[in-house]
JSON list of C-alpha atoms in Angstrom, two decimals:
[
{"chain": "E", "resi": 1, "resn": "PRO", "atom": "CA", "xyz": [81.43, -60.78, -50.87]},
{"chain": "E", "resi": 2, "resn": "LYS", "atom": "CA", "xyz": [79.54, -57.93, -53.02]},
{"chain": "E", "resi": 3, "resn": "MET", "atom": "CA", "xyz": [76.45, -57.87, -50.97]},
{"chain": "E", "resi": 4, "resn": "GLU", "atom": "CA", "xyz": [78.62, -58.07, -47.50]},
{"chain": "E", "resi": 5, "resn": "SER", "atom": "CA", "xyz": [80.53, -55.01, -48.67]},
{"chain": "E", "resi": 6, "resn": "LEU", "atom": "CA", "xyz": [77.46, -53.11, -49.60]},
{"chain": "E", "resi": 7, "resn": "ASN", "atom": "CA", "xyz": [75.74, -54.09, -46.38]},
{"chain": "E", "resi": 8, "resn": "ASP", "atom": "CA", "xyz": [78.69, -53.04, -44.36]},
{"chain": "E", "resi": 9, "resn": "LYS", "atom": "CA", "xyz": [78.72, -49.49, -45.92]},
{"chain": "E", "resi": 10, "resn": "LEU", "atom": "CA", "xyz": [74.94, -49.03, -45.47]},
{"chain": "E", "resi": 11, "resn": "LEU", "atom": "CA", "xyz": [75.66, -49.40, -41.37]},
{"chain": "E", "resi": 12, "resn": "ALA", "atom": "CA", "xyz": [77.38, -45.77, -41.65]},
{"chain": "E", "resi": 13, "resn": "HIS", "atom": "CA", "xyz": [73.93, -44.38, -42.21]},
{"chain": "E", "resi": 14, "resn": "GLU", "atom": "CA", "xyz": [70.55, -43.73, -40.46]},
{"chain": "E", "resi": 15, "resn": "PHE", "atom": "CA", "xyz": [67.07, -45.03, -41.76]},
{"chain": "E", "resi": 16, "resn": "VAL", "atom": "CA", "xyz": [63.81, -43.95, -40.73]},
{"chain": "E", "resi": 17, "resn": "LEU", "atom": "CA", "xyz": [60.91, -46.28, -42.32]},
{"chain": "E", "resi": 18, "resn": "PHE", "atom": "CA", "xyz": [57.33, -46.01, -41.81]},
{"chain": "E", "resi": 19, "resn": "PRO", "atom": "CA", "xyz": [55.79, -49.61, -42.35]},
{"chain": "E", "resi": 20, "resn": "PHE", "atom": "CA", "xyz": [51.98, -49.11, -41.91]},
{"chain": "E", "resi": 21, "resn": "GLY", "atom": "CA", "xyz": [52.36, -45.66, -41.36]},
{"chain": "E", "resi": 22, "resn": "LYS", "atom": "CA", "xyz": [54.19, -45.81, -37.95]},
{"chain": "E", "resi": 23, "resn": "ALA", "atom": "CA", "xyz": [57.63, -44.72, -37.85]},
{"chain": "E", "resi": 24, "resn": "ASP", "atom": "CA", "xyz": [60.74, -47.34, -37.06]},
{"chain": "E", "resi": 25, "resn": "TYR", "atom": "CA", "xyz": [63.63, -45.62, -35.82]},
{"chain": "E", "resi": 26, "resn": "ASP", "atom": "CA", "xyz": [65.79, -48.77, -35.06]},
{"chain": "E", "resi": 27, "resn": "VAL", "atom": "CA", "xyz": [65.73, -50.28, -38.52]},
{"chain": "E", "resi": 28, "resn": "GLN", "atom": "CA", "xyz": [69.28, -50.86, -40.18]},
{"chain": "E", "resi": 29, "resn": "PRO", "atom": "CA", "xyz": [68.71, -51.79, -43.74]},
{"chain": "E", "resi": 30, "resn": "GLN", "atom": "CA", "xyz": [70.48, -54.97, -44.85]},
{"chain": "E", "resi": 31, "resn": "TYR", "atom": "CA", "xyz": [70.14, -56.30, -48.15]},
{"chain": "E", "resi": 32, "resn": "GLN", "atom": "CA", "xyz": [70.17, -60.17, -49.63]},
{"chain": "E", "resi": 33, "resn": "ARG", "atom": "CA", "xyz": [70.49, -61.34, -53.23]},
{"chain": "E", "resi": 34, "resn": "ILE", "atom": "CA", "xyz": [68.43, -64.04, -54.49]},
{"chain": "E", "resi": 35, "resn": "TYR", "atom": "CA", "xyz": [69.16, -65.90, -57.40]},
{"chain": "E", "resi": 36, "resn": "THR", "atom": "CA", "xyz": [67.44, -68.44, -59.82]},
{"chain": "E", "resi": 37, "resn": "ASN", "atom": "CA", "xyz": [69.17, -71.83, -60.89]},
{"chain": "E", "resi": 38, "resn": "THR", "atom": "CA", "xyz": [67.70, -72.65, -64.14]},
{"chain": "E", "resi": 39, "resn": "SER", "atom": "CA", "xyz": [69.87, -75.77, -64.86]},
{"chain": "E", "resi": 40, "resn": "GLY", "atom": "CA", "xyz": [67.92, -78.02, -62.71]},
{"chain": "E", "resi": 41, "resn": "PHE", "atom": "CA", "xyz": [69.55, -80.17, -59.69]},
{"chain": "E", "resi": 42, "resn": "GLN", "atom": "CA", "xyz": [71.26, -82.14, -61.49]},
{"chain": "E", "resi": 43, "resn": "ASP", "atom": "CA", "xyz": [73.91, -80.20, -63.52]},
{"chain": "E", "resi": 44, "resn": "GLU", "atom": "CA", "xyz": [76.22, -77.31, -62.78]},
{"chain": "E", "resi": 45, "resn": "PRO", "atom": "CA", "xyz": [74.33, -74.33, -61.48]},
{"chain": "E", "resi": 46, "resn": "SER", "atom": "CA", "xyz": [73.52, -71.57, -63.96]},
{"chain": "E", "resi": 47, "resn": "LEU", "atom": "CA", "xyz": [72.04, -68.65, -61.73]},
{"chain": "E", "resi": 48, "resn": "LEU", "atom": "CA", "xyz": [70.02, -66.11, -63.21]},
{"chain": "E", "resi": 49, "resn": "HIS", "atom": "CA", "xyz": [67.44, -63.34, -61.70]},
{"chain": "E", "resi": 50, "resn": "GLY", "atom": "CA", "xyz": [69.71, -62.04, -58.91]},
{"chain": "E", "resi": 51, "resn": "ARG", "atom": "CA", "xyz": [67.96, -59.33, -57.42]},
{"chain": "E", "resi": 52, "resn": "ILE", "atom": "CA", "xyz": [68.58, -57.99, -54.41]},
{"chain": "E", "resi": 53, "resn": "TYR", "atom": "CA", "xyz": [65.93, -57.86, -51.54]},
{"chain": "E", "resi": 54, "resn": "PRO", "atom": "CA", "xyz": [65.11, -56.33, -47.93]},
{"chain": "E", "resi": 55, "resn": "LYS", "atom": "CA", "xyz": [66.90, -58.88, -45.37]},
{"chain": "E", "resi": 56, "resn": "ASN", "atom": "CA", "xyz": [65.85, -57.45, -42.54]},
{"chain": "E", "resi": 57, "resn": "PHE", "atom": "CA", "xyz": [63.34, -55.14, -43.02]},
{"chain": "E", "resi": 58, "resn": "TYR", "atom": "CA", "xyz": [59.99, -54.06, -44.48]},
{"chain": "E", "resi": 59, "resn": "LEU", "atom": "CA", "xyz": [60.22, -51.30, -47.33]},
{"chain": "E", "resi": 60, "resn": "PRO", "atom": "CA", "xyz": [56.78, -49.63, -46.70]},
{"chain": "E", "resi": 61, "resn": "SER", "atom": "CA", "xyz": [54.11, -49.36, -49.53]},
{"chain": "E", "resi": 62, "resn": "LYS", "atom": "CA", "xyz": [54.13, -46.21, -52.00]},
{"chain": "E", "resi": 63, "resn": "LYS", "atom": "CA", "xyz": [50.29, -46.40, -52.46]},
{"chain": "E", "resi": 64, "resn": "GLN", "atom": "CA", "xyz": [49.26, -45.06, -49.21]},
{"chain": "E", "resi": 65, "resn": "GLY", "atom": "CA", "xyz": [52.39, -42.55, -49.30]},
{"chain": "E", "resi": 66, "resn": "TRP", "atom": "CA", "xyz": [54.21, -44.59, -46.59]},
{"chain": "E", "resi": 67, "resn": "ARG", "atom": "CA", "xyz": [57.29, -45.33, -48.44]},
{"chain": "E", "resi": 68, "resn": "GLN", "atom": "CA", "xyz": [57.31, -41.53, -49.12]},
{"chain": "E", "resi": 69, "resn": "MET", "atom": "CA", "xyz": [57.72, -40.50, -45.82]},
{"chain": "E", "resi": 70, "resn": "THR", "atom": "CA", "xyz": [61.42, -42.51, -45.53]},
{"chain": "E", "resi": 71, "resn": "LEU", "atom": "CA", "xyz": [64.16, -40.21, -44.12]},
{"chain": "E", "resi": 72, "resn": "ILE", "atom": "CA", "xyz": [67.78, -41.11, -44.66]},
{"chain": "E", "resi": 73, "resn": "ASP", "atom": "CA", "xyz": [70.42, -39.31, -42.42]},
{"chain": "E", "resi": 74, "resn": "GLY", "atom": "CA", "xyz": [67.35, -37.29, -41.11]},
{"chain": "E", "resi": 75, "resn": "GLN", "atom": "CA", "xyz": [66.53, -36.22, -44.63]},
{"chain": "E", "resi": 76, "resn": "PRO", "atom": "CA", "xyz": [63.31, -36.44, -46.69]},
{"chain": "E", "resi": 77, "resn": "THR", "atom": "CA", "xyz": [63.80, -38.67, -49.72]},
{"chain": "E", "resi": 78, "resn": "ILE", "atom": "CA", "xyz": [62.83, -38.90, -53.54]},
{"chain": "E", "resi": 79, "resn": "GLU", "atom": "CA", "xyz": [62.94, -41.85, -55.68]},
{"chain": "E", "resi": 80, "resn": "VAL", "atom": "CA", "xyz": [64.99, -41.97, -58.94]},
{"chain": "E", "resi": 81, "resn": "ASP", "atom": "CA", "xyz": [63.93, -44.99, -61.14]},
{"chain": "E", "resi": 82, "resn": "VAL", "atom": "CA", "xyz": [64.90, -46.45, -64.57]},
{"chain": "E", "resi": 83, "resn": "HIS", "atom": "CA", "xyz": [61.66, -45.63, -67.11]},
{"chain": "E", "resi": 84, "resn": "ALA", "atom": "CA", "xyz": [60.70, -49.18, -68.90]},
{"chain": "E", "resi": 85, "resn": "SER", "atom": "CA", "xyz": [63.81, -50.93, -67.40]},
{"chain": "E", "resi": 86, "resn": "SER", "atom": "CA", "xyz": [63.23, -54.14, -69.16]},
{"chain": "E", "resi": 87, "resn": "LEU", "atom": "CA", "xyz": [62.80, -52.61, -72.61]},
{"chain": "E", "resi": 88, "resn": "THR", "atom": "CA", "xyz": [65.89, -50.24, -72.03]},
{"chain": "E", "resi": 89, "resn": "LEU", "atom": "CA", "xyz": [67.88, -53.30, -71.10]},
{"chain": "E", "resi": 90, "resn": "LEU", "atom": "CA", "xyz": [66.38, -55.63, -73.85]},
{"chain": "E", "resi": 91, "resn": "SER", "atom": "CA", "xyz": [67.59, -52.41, -76.30]},
{"chain": "E", "resi": 92, "resn": "ASN", "atom": "CA", "xyz": [71.15, -53.01, -75.07]},
{"chain": "E", "resi": 93, "resn": "ASP", "atom": "CA", "xyz": [71.19, -56.88, -75.48]},
{"chain": "E", "resi": 94, "resn": "SER", "atom": "CA", "xyz": [74.10, -57.81, -77.40]},
{"chain": "E", "resi": 95, "resn": "HIS", "atom": "CA", "xyz": [72.03, -60.19, -79.58]},
{"chain": "E", "resi": 96, "resn": "LEU", "atom": "CA", "xyz": [68.58, -58.36, -79.46]},
{"chain": "E", "resi": 97, "resn": "GLY", "atom": "CA", "xyz": [69.59, -54.75, -79.34]},
{"chain": "E", "resi": 98, "resn": "PHE", "atom": "CA", "xyz": [67.67, -52.02, -81.12]},
{"chain": "E", "resi": 99, "resn": "GLU", "atom": "CA", "xyz": [67.36, -48.26, -81.18]},
{"chain": "E", "resi": 100, "resn": "LEU", "atom": "CA", "xyz": [64.84, -47.23, -78.63]},
{"chain": "E", "resi": 101, "resn": "PRO", "atom": "CA", "xyz": [62.43, -44.51, -79.94]},
{"chain": "E", "resi": 102, "resn": "ASP", "atom": "CA", "xyz": [63.01, -41.10, -79.08]},
{"chain": "E", "resi": 103, "resn": "THR", "atom": "CA", "xyz": [60.25, -40.28, -76.88]},
{"chain": "E", "resi": 104, "resn": "ALA", "atom": "CA", "xyz": [59.33, -39.68, -72.84]},
{"chain": "E", "resi": 105, "resn": "ASP", "atom": "CA", "xyz": [57.49, -42.41, -72.65]},
{"chain": "E", "resi": 106, "resn": "LEU", "atom": "CA", "xyz": [58.46, -45.72, -74.17]},
{"chain": "E", "resi": 107, "resn": "TYR", "atom": "CA", "xyz": [54.76, -47.44, -73.52]},
{"chain": "E", "resi": 108, "resn": "GLN", "atom": "CA", "xyz": [52.76, -44.65, -75.38]},
{"chain": "E", "resi": 109, "resn": "TYR", "atom": "CA", "xyz": [54.76, -44.33, -78.18]},
{"chain": "E", "resi": 110, "resn": "GLY", "atom": "CA", "xyz": [53.17, -44.60, -81.49]},
{"chain": "E", "resi": 111, "resn": "PRO", "atom": "CA", "xyz": [50.33, -47.32, -81.94]},
{"chain": "E", "resi": 112, "resn": "LEU", "atom": "CA", "xyz": [50.37, -47.75, -78.38]},
{"chain": "E", "resi": 113, "resn": "ALA", "atom": "CA", "xyz": [49.50, -44.02, -77.64]},
{"chain": "E", "resi": 114, "resn": "ASN", "atom": "CA", "xyz": [45.66, -44.76, -77.40]},
{"chain": "E", "resi": 115, "resn": "LEU", "atom": "CA", "xyz": [45.98, -48.04, -75.16]},
{"chain": "E", "resi": 116, "resn": "ASP", "atom": "CA", "xyz": [45.87, -47.88, -71.24]},
{"chain": "E", "resi": 117, "resn": "ARG", "atom": "CA", "xyz": [49.36, -47.57, -70.32]},
{"chain": "E", "resi": 118, "resn": "GLU", "atom": "CA", "xyz": [49.28, -49.92, -67.33]},
{"chain": "E", "resi": 119, "resn": "LEU", "atom": "CA", "xyz": [48.32, -52.89, -69.65]},
{"chain": "E", "resi": 120, "resn": "VAL", "atom": "CA", "xyz": [50.89, -51.89, -72.22]},
{"chain": "E", "resi": 121, "resn": "LYS", "atom": "CA", "xyz": [53.51, -52.51, -69.57]},
{"chain": "E", "resi": 122, "resn": "LEU", "atom": "CA", "xyz": [52.17, -55.60, -67.75]},
{"chain": "E", "resi": 123, "resn": "VAL", "atom": "CA", "xyz": [51.48, -57.41, -71.34]},
{"chain": "E", "resi": 124, "resn": "THR", "atom": "CA", "xyz": [55.25, -56.33, -72.29]},
{"chain": "E", "resi": 125, "resn": "GLN", "atom": "CA", "xyz": [56.36, -57.56, -68.68]},
{"chain": "E", "resi": 126, "resn": "VAL", "atom": "CA", "xyz": [54.62, -60.89, -69.22]},
{"chain": "E", "resi": 127, "resn": "ILE", "atom": "CA", "xyz": [56.19, -61.62, -72.88]},
{"chain": "E", "resi": 128, "resn": "ILE", "atom": "CA", "xyz": [59.21, -60.97, -71.62]},
{"chain": "E", "resi": 129, "resn": "ASN", "atom": "CA", "xyz": [59.05, -63.39, -68.80]},
{"chain": "E", "resi": 130, "resn": "GLY", "atom": "CA", "xyz": [58.00, -66.54, -71.13]},
{"chain": "E", "resi": 131, "resn": "VAL", "atom": "CA", "xyz": [54.70, -65.64, -72.09]},
{"chain": "E", "resi": 132, "resn": "ALA", "atom": "CA", "xyz": [54.04, -66.45, -75.74]},
{"chain": "E", "resi": 133, "resn": "TYR", "atom": "CA", "xyz": [53.01, -63.26, -77.68]},
{"chain": "E", "resi": 134, "resn": "ASP", "atom": "CA", "xyz": [51.12, -65.34, -80.35]},
{"chain": "E", "resi": 135, "resn": "ARG", "atom": "CA", "xyz": [48.70, -66.89, -77.88]},
{"chain": "E", "resi": 136, "resn": "SER", "atom": "CA", "xyz": [45.12, -66.74, -78.47]},
{"chain": "E", "resi": 137, "resn": "GLY", "atom": "CA", "xyz": [43.78, -64.88, -75.46]},
{"chain": "E", "resi": 138, "resn": "TRP", "atom": "CA", "xyz": [44.87, -63.25, -72.33]},
{"chain": "E", "resi": 139, "resn": "PRO", "atom": "CA", "xyz": [46.70, -65.92, -69.88]},
{"chain": "E", "resi": 140, "resn": "PRO", "atom": "CA", "xyz": [44.63, -67.49, -67.55]},
{"chain": "E", "resi": 141, "resn": "SER", "atom": "CA", "xyz": [46.30, -65.93, -64.17]},
{"chain": "E", "resi": 142, "resn": "LEU", "atom": "CA", "xyz": [46.69, -62.58, -65.80]},
{"chain": "E", "resi": 143, "resn": "LYS", "atom": "CA", "xyz": [43.02, -62.67, -66.64]},
{"chain": "E", "resi": 144, "resn": "ASP", "atom": "CA", "xyz": [42.14, -63.71, -63.20]},
{"chain": "E", "resi": 145, "resn": "GLU", "atom": "CA", "xyz": [44.40, -61.13, -61.37]},
{"chain": "E", "resi": 146, "resn": "LYS", "atom": "CA", "xyz": [43.67, -58.36, -63.96]},
{"chain": "E", "resi": 147, "resn": "ALA", "atom": "CA", "xyz": [40.39, -58.82, -64.72]},
{"chain": "E", "resi": 148, "resn": "GLU", "atom": "CA", "xyz": [39.18, -55.16, -63.71]},
{"chain": "E", "resi": 149, "resn": "LEU", "atom": "CA", "xyz": [41.70, -53.64, -65.79]},
{"chain": "E", "resi": 150, "resn": "ILE", "atom": "CA", "xyz": [41.52, -56.15, -68.80]},
{"chain": "E", "resi": 151, "resn": "GLY", "atom": "CA", "xyz": [37.69, -55.76, -69.11]},
{"chain": "E", "resi": 152, "resn": "ASP", "atom": "CA", "xyz": [36.66, -56.44, -72.49]},
{"chain": "E", "resi": 153, "resn": "GLN", "atom": "CA", "xyz": [40.37, -55.37, -74.05]},
{"chain": "E", "resi": 154, "resn": "LYS", "atom": "CA", "xyz": [41.60, -58.29, -76.31]},
{"chain": "E", "resi": 155, "resn": "TRP", "atom": "CA", "xyz": [45.16, -59.65, -75.93]},
{"chain": "E", "resi": 156, "resn": "ALA", "atom": "CA", "xyz": [45.98, -59.36, -79.50]},
{"chain": "E", "resi": 157, "resn": "ASP", "atom": "CA", "xyz": [44.50, -55.70, -79.55]},
{"chain": "E", "resi": 158, "resn": "TYR", "atom": "CA", "xyz": [48.03, -55.11, -77.31]},
{"chain": "E", "resi": 159, "resn": "VAL", "atom": "CA", "xyz": [50.05, -57.76, -78.50]},
{"chain": "E", "resi": 160, "resn": "LYS", "atom": "CA", "xyz": [50.03, -56.55, -82.19]},
{"chain": "E", "resi": 161, "resn": "PRO", "atom": "CA", "xyz": [50.92, -52.77, -81.99]},
{"chain": "E", "resi": 162, "resn": "LEU", "atom": "CA", "xyz": [53.40, -53.82, -79.15]},
{"chain": "E", "resi": 163, "resn": "ILE", "atom": "CA", "xyz": [55.40, -55.95, -81.64]},
{"chain": "E", "resi": 164, "resn": "GLU", "atom": "CA", "xyz": [54.81, -53.33, -84.30]},
{"chain": "E", "resi": 165, "resn": "THR", "atom": "CA", "xyz": [56.76, -50.84, -82.00]},
{"chain": "E", "resi": 166, "resn": "TYR", "atom": "CA", "xyz": [59.42, -53.37, -80.52]},
{"chain": "E", "resi": 167, "resn": "PRO", "atom": "CA", "xyz": [59.90, -56.34, -82.76]},
{"chain": "E", "resi": 168, "resn": "SER", "atom": "CA", "xyz": [62.80, -57.91, -80.87]},
{"chain": "E", "resi": 169, "resn": "LEU", "atom": "CA", "xyz": [59.78, -59.18, -78.52]},
{"chain": "E", "resi": 170, "resn": "THR", "atom": "CA", "xyz": [59.22, -61.79, -81.09]},
{"chain": "E", "resi": 171, "resn": "LYS", "atom": "CA", "xyz": [63.05, -63.11, -80.90]},
{"chain": "E", "resi": 172, "resn": "LEU", "atom": "CA", "xyz": [63.52, -63.44, -77.23]},
{"chain": "E", "resi": 173, "resn": "ARG", "atom": "CA", "xyz": [65.89, -66.11, -75.78]},
{"chain": "E", "resi": 174, "resn": "GLU", "atom": "CA", "xyz": [64.68, -68.66, -72.93]},
{"chain": "E", "resi": 175, "resn": "HIS", "atom": "CA", "xyz": [64.73, -67.08, -69.31]},
{"chain": "E", "resi": 176, "resn": "MET", "atom": "CA", "xyz": [65.21, -63.70, -71.25]},
{"chain": "E", "resi": 177, "resn": "GLY", "atom": "CA", "xyz": [63.30, -61.72, -68.30]},
{"chain": "E", "resi": 178, "resn": "LEU", "atom": "CA", "xyz": [65.76, -63.76, -65.69]},
{"chain": "E", "resi": 179, "resn": "HIS", "atom": "CA", "xyz": [68.64, -62.68, -67.56]},
{"chain": "E", "resi": 180, "resn": "LEU", "atom": "CA", "xyz": [67.63, -59.05, -67.97]},
{"chain": "E", "resi": 181, "resn": "MET", "atom": "CA", "xyz": [66.87, -59.02, -64.14]},
{"chain": "E", "resi": 182, "resn": "LEU", "atom": "CA", "xyz": [70.53, -60.30, -63.46]},
{"chain": "E", "resi": 183, "resn": "THR", "atom": "CA", "xyz": [71.56, -57.38, -65.26]},
{"chain": "E", "resi": 184, "resn": "GLU", "atom": "CA", "xyz": [69.09, -55.05, -63.29]},
{"chain": "E", "resi": 185, "resn": "ALA", "atom": "CA", "xyz": [70.64, -56.26, -60.33]},
{"chain": "E", "resi": 186, "resn": "ASP", "atom": "CA", "xyz": [74.14, -55.43, -61.29]},
{"chain": "E", "resi": 187, "resn": "VAL", "atom": "CA", "xyz": [73.27, -52.09, -62.01]},
{"chain": "E", "resi": 188, "resn": "ILE", "atom": "CA", "xyz": [71.36, -51.15, -59.05]},
{"chain": "E", "resi": 189, "resn": "ILE", "atom": "CA", "xyz": [74.16, -52.56, -56.98]},
{"chain": "E", "resi": 190, "resn": "HIS", "atom": "CA", "xyz": [76.64, -50.79, -58.95]},
{"chain": "E", "resi": 191, "resn": "ALA", "atom": "CA", "xyz": [74.84, -47.55, -58.60]},
{"chain": "E", "resi": 192, "resn": "MET", "atom": "CA", "xyz": [74.41, -48.37, -54.91]},
{"chain": "E", "resi": 193, "resn": "ASN", "atom": "CA", "xyz": [77.94, -48.75, -54.11]},
{"chain": "E", "resi": 194, "resn": "TYR", "atom": "CA", "xyz": [78.38, -45.37, -56.29]},
{"chain": "E", "resi": 195, "resn": "LEU", "atom": "CA", "xyz": [76.50, -43.52, -53.81]},
{"chain": "E", "resi": 196, "resn": "LEU", "atom": "CA", "xyz": [77.71, -45.16, -50.84]},
{"chain": "E", "resi": 197, "resn": "ASP", "atom": "CA", "xyz": [81.29, -44.87, -51.95]},
{"chain": "E", "resi": 198, "resn": "LYS", "atom": "CA", "xyz": [80.20, -40.83, -51.84]},
{"chain": "E", "resi": 199, "resn": "GLU", "atom": "CA", "xyz": [78.94, -41.20, -48.17]},
{"chain": "E", "resi": 200, "resn": "ILE", "atom": "CA", "xyz": [75.44, -40.72, -49.43]},
{"chain": "E", "resi": 201, "resn": "GLY", "atom": "CA", "xyz": [72.92, -42.99, -47.87]},
{"chain": "E", "resi": 202, "resn": "CYS", "atom": "CA", "xyz": [70.45, -44.78, -50.25]},
{"chain": "E", "resi": 203, "resn": "LEU", "atom": "CA", "xyz": [67.92, -47.66, -50.23]},
{"chain": "E", "resi": 204, "resn": "SER", "atom": "CA", "xyz": [66.62, -49.43, -53.62]},
{"chain": "E", "resi": 205, "resn": "LEU", "atom": "CA", "xyz": [64.10, -51.68, -54.70]},
{"chain": "E", "resi": 206, "resn": "HIS", "atom": "CA", "xyz": [64.64, -53.44, -58.26]},
{"chain": "E", "resi": 207, "resn": "ASP", "atom": "CA", "xyz": [65.21, -50.74, -60.86]},
{"chain": "E", "resi": 208, "resn": "CYS", "atom": "CA", "xyz": [64.63, -48.15, -58.16]},
{"chain": "E", "resi": 209, "resn": "LEU", "atom": "CA", "xyz": [66.93, -45.89, -55.87]},
{"chain": "E", "resi": 210, "resn": "ILE", "atom": "CA", "xyz": [65.81, -44.16, -52.60]},
{"chain": "E", "resi": 211, "resn": "VAL", "atom": "CA", "xyz": [68.03, -41.04, -51.79]},
{"chain": "E", "resi": 212, "resn": "PRO", "atom": "CA", "xyz": [68.04, -38.01, -50.01]},
{"chain": "E", "resi": 213, "resn": "LYS", "atom": "CA", "xyz": [66.13, -35.29, -52.23]},
{"chain": "E", "resi": 214, "resn": "ASP", "atom": "CA", "xyz": [69.17, -33.01, -52.37]},
{"chain": "E", "resi": 215, "resn": "ASN", "atom": "CA", "xyz": [71.07, -35.99, -53.70]},
{"chain": "E", "resi": 216, "resn": "ALA", "atom": "CA", "xyz": [68.89, -36.66, -56.97]},
{"chain": "E", "resi": 217, "resn": "GLN", "atom": "CA", "xyz": [71.35, -35.98, -59.46]},
{"chain": "E", "resi": 218, "resn": "ASP", "atom": "CA", "xyz": [74.04, -37.99, -57.69]},
{"chain": "E", "resi": 219, "resn": "ALA", "atom": "CA", "xyz": [71.31, -40.90, -58.16]},
{"chain": "E", "resi": 220, "resn": "ALA", "atom": "CA", "xyz": [70.70, -40.01, -61.88]},
{"chain": "E", "resi": 221, "resn": "ASP", "atom": "CA", "xyz": [74.74, -40.07, -62.06]},
{"chain": "E", "resi": 222, "resn": "ALA", "atom": "CA", "xyz": [74.81, -43.25, -60.33]},
{"chain": "E", "resi": 223, "resn": "PHE", "atom": "CA", "xyz": [72.84, -44.74, -63.05]},
{"chain": "E", "resi": 224, "resn": "TYR", "atom": "CA", "xyz": [74.40, -43.15, -65.85]},
{"chain": "E", "resi": 225, "resn": "ASP", "atom": "CA", "xyz": [77.68, -44.57, -64.30]},
{"chain": "E", "resi": 226, "resn": "ALA", "atom": "CA", "xyz": [76.49, -48.10, -63.78]},
{"chain": "E", "resi": 227, "resn": "TYR", "atom": "CA", "xyz": [75.02, -48.13, -67.43]},
{"chain": "E", "resi": 228, "resn": "ARG", "atom": "CA", "xyz": [78.30, -46.91, -68.70]},
{"chain": "E", "resi": 229, "resn": "LYS", "atom": "CA", "xyz": [79.87, -49.75, -66.94]},
{"chain": "E", "resi": 230, "resn": "HIS", "atom": "CA", "xyz": [78.12, -52.15, -68.42]},
{"chain": "E", "resi": 231, "resn": "ASN", "atom": "CA", "xyz": [78.35, -50.46, -72.27]},
{"chain": "E", "resi": 232, "resn": "MET", "atom": "CA", "xyz": [75.06, -49.62, -72.28]},
{"chain": "E", "resi": 233, "resn": "GLN", "atom": "CA", "xyz": [73.13, -46.60, -73.46]},
{"chain": "E", "resi": 234, "resn": "ARG", "atom": "CA", "xyz": [71.44, -44.08, -70.90]},
{"chain": "E", "resi": 235, "resn": "PRO", "atom": "CA", "xyz": [68.49, -44.94, -69.72]},
{"chain": "E", "resi": 236, "resn": "ILE", "atom": "CA", "xyz": [65.70, -42.46, -69.57]},
{"chain": "E", "resi": 237, "resn": "LEU", "atom": "CA", "xyz": [65.24, -41.69, -65.76]},
{"chain": "E", "resi": 238, "resn": "HIS", "atom": "CA", "xyz": [62.02, -40.80, -63.73]},
{"chain": "E", "resi": 239, "resn": "ILE", "atom": "CA", "xyz": [62.76, -38.81, -60.69]},
{"chain": "E", "resi": 240, "resn": "GLY", "atom": "CA", "xyz": [60.07, -37.97, -58.24]}
]
């Protein structure tokens, strides 16, 4: 029912997307929510994850600049997203919560400052998603997929300063990443409804809102309201 209500509200707005750089004027975005059952097939379902994904449309790539061409109700758009969403949500966890450092970039704070930011972010994500922090080297899949990025850098050279900065990464519960995604999805659904109820068209991708440029502050307020509703501290937002 929550998704039906959200999708109904989207029908009141016009969207022009640019998949592969070519304008699609006929798209009417609808979303679906996808869960992961962590209890197996023999037990009562234990549903985590719960992110929302495009159901009938393709959200263009940002790398080629096609997503930035998106129009909502005839207006150029801007993205507003939560900086270091997983770390932010983890810091608000009822069991592992901790105080985030006062910094503009959580991935380049303190001993992380001289490390490759993209790798710091990647290592943070894979640890939250279940890769053991105390393993001897890079996970094989990561080493294969990110070989060019990793180069001759060592797993321990990233994990040690990361754990020093955020010790809670050593105390994660089972399926921690899926738990955080579930909360993140609840946040984005709340934020989208906040905007749509104000008759502001929007799209989303995980921890990101896409809104008309004139509504960037409204999107920020939507995130603040969603975090407040979930009894969490205000996140750091990136607008642009």
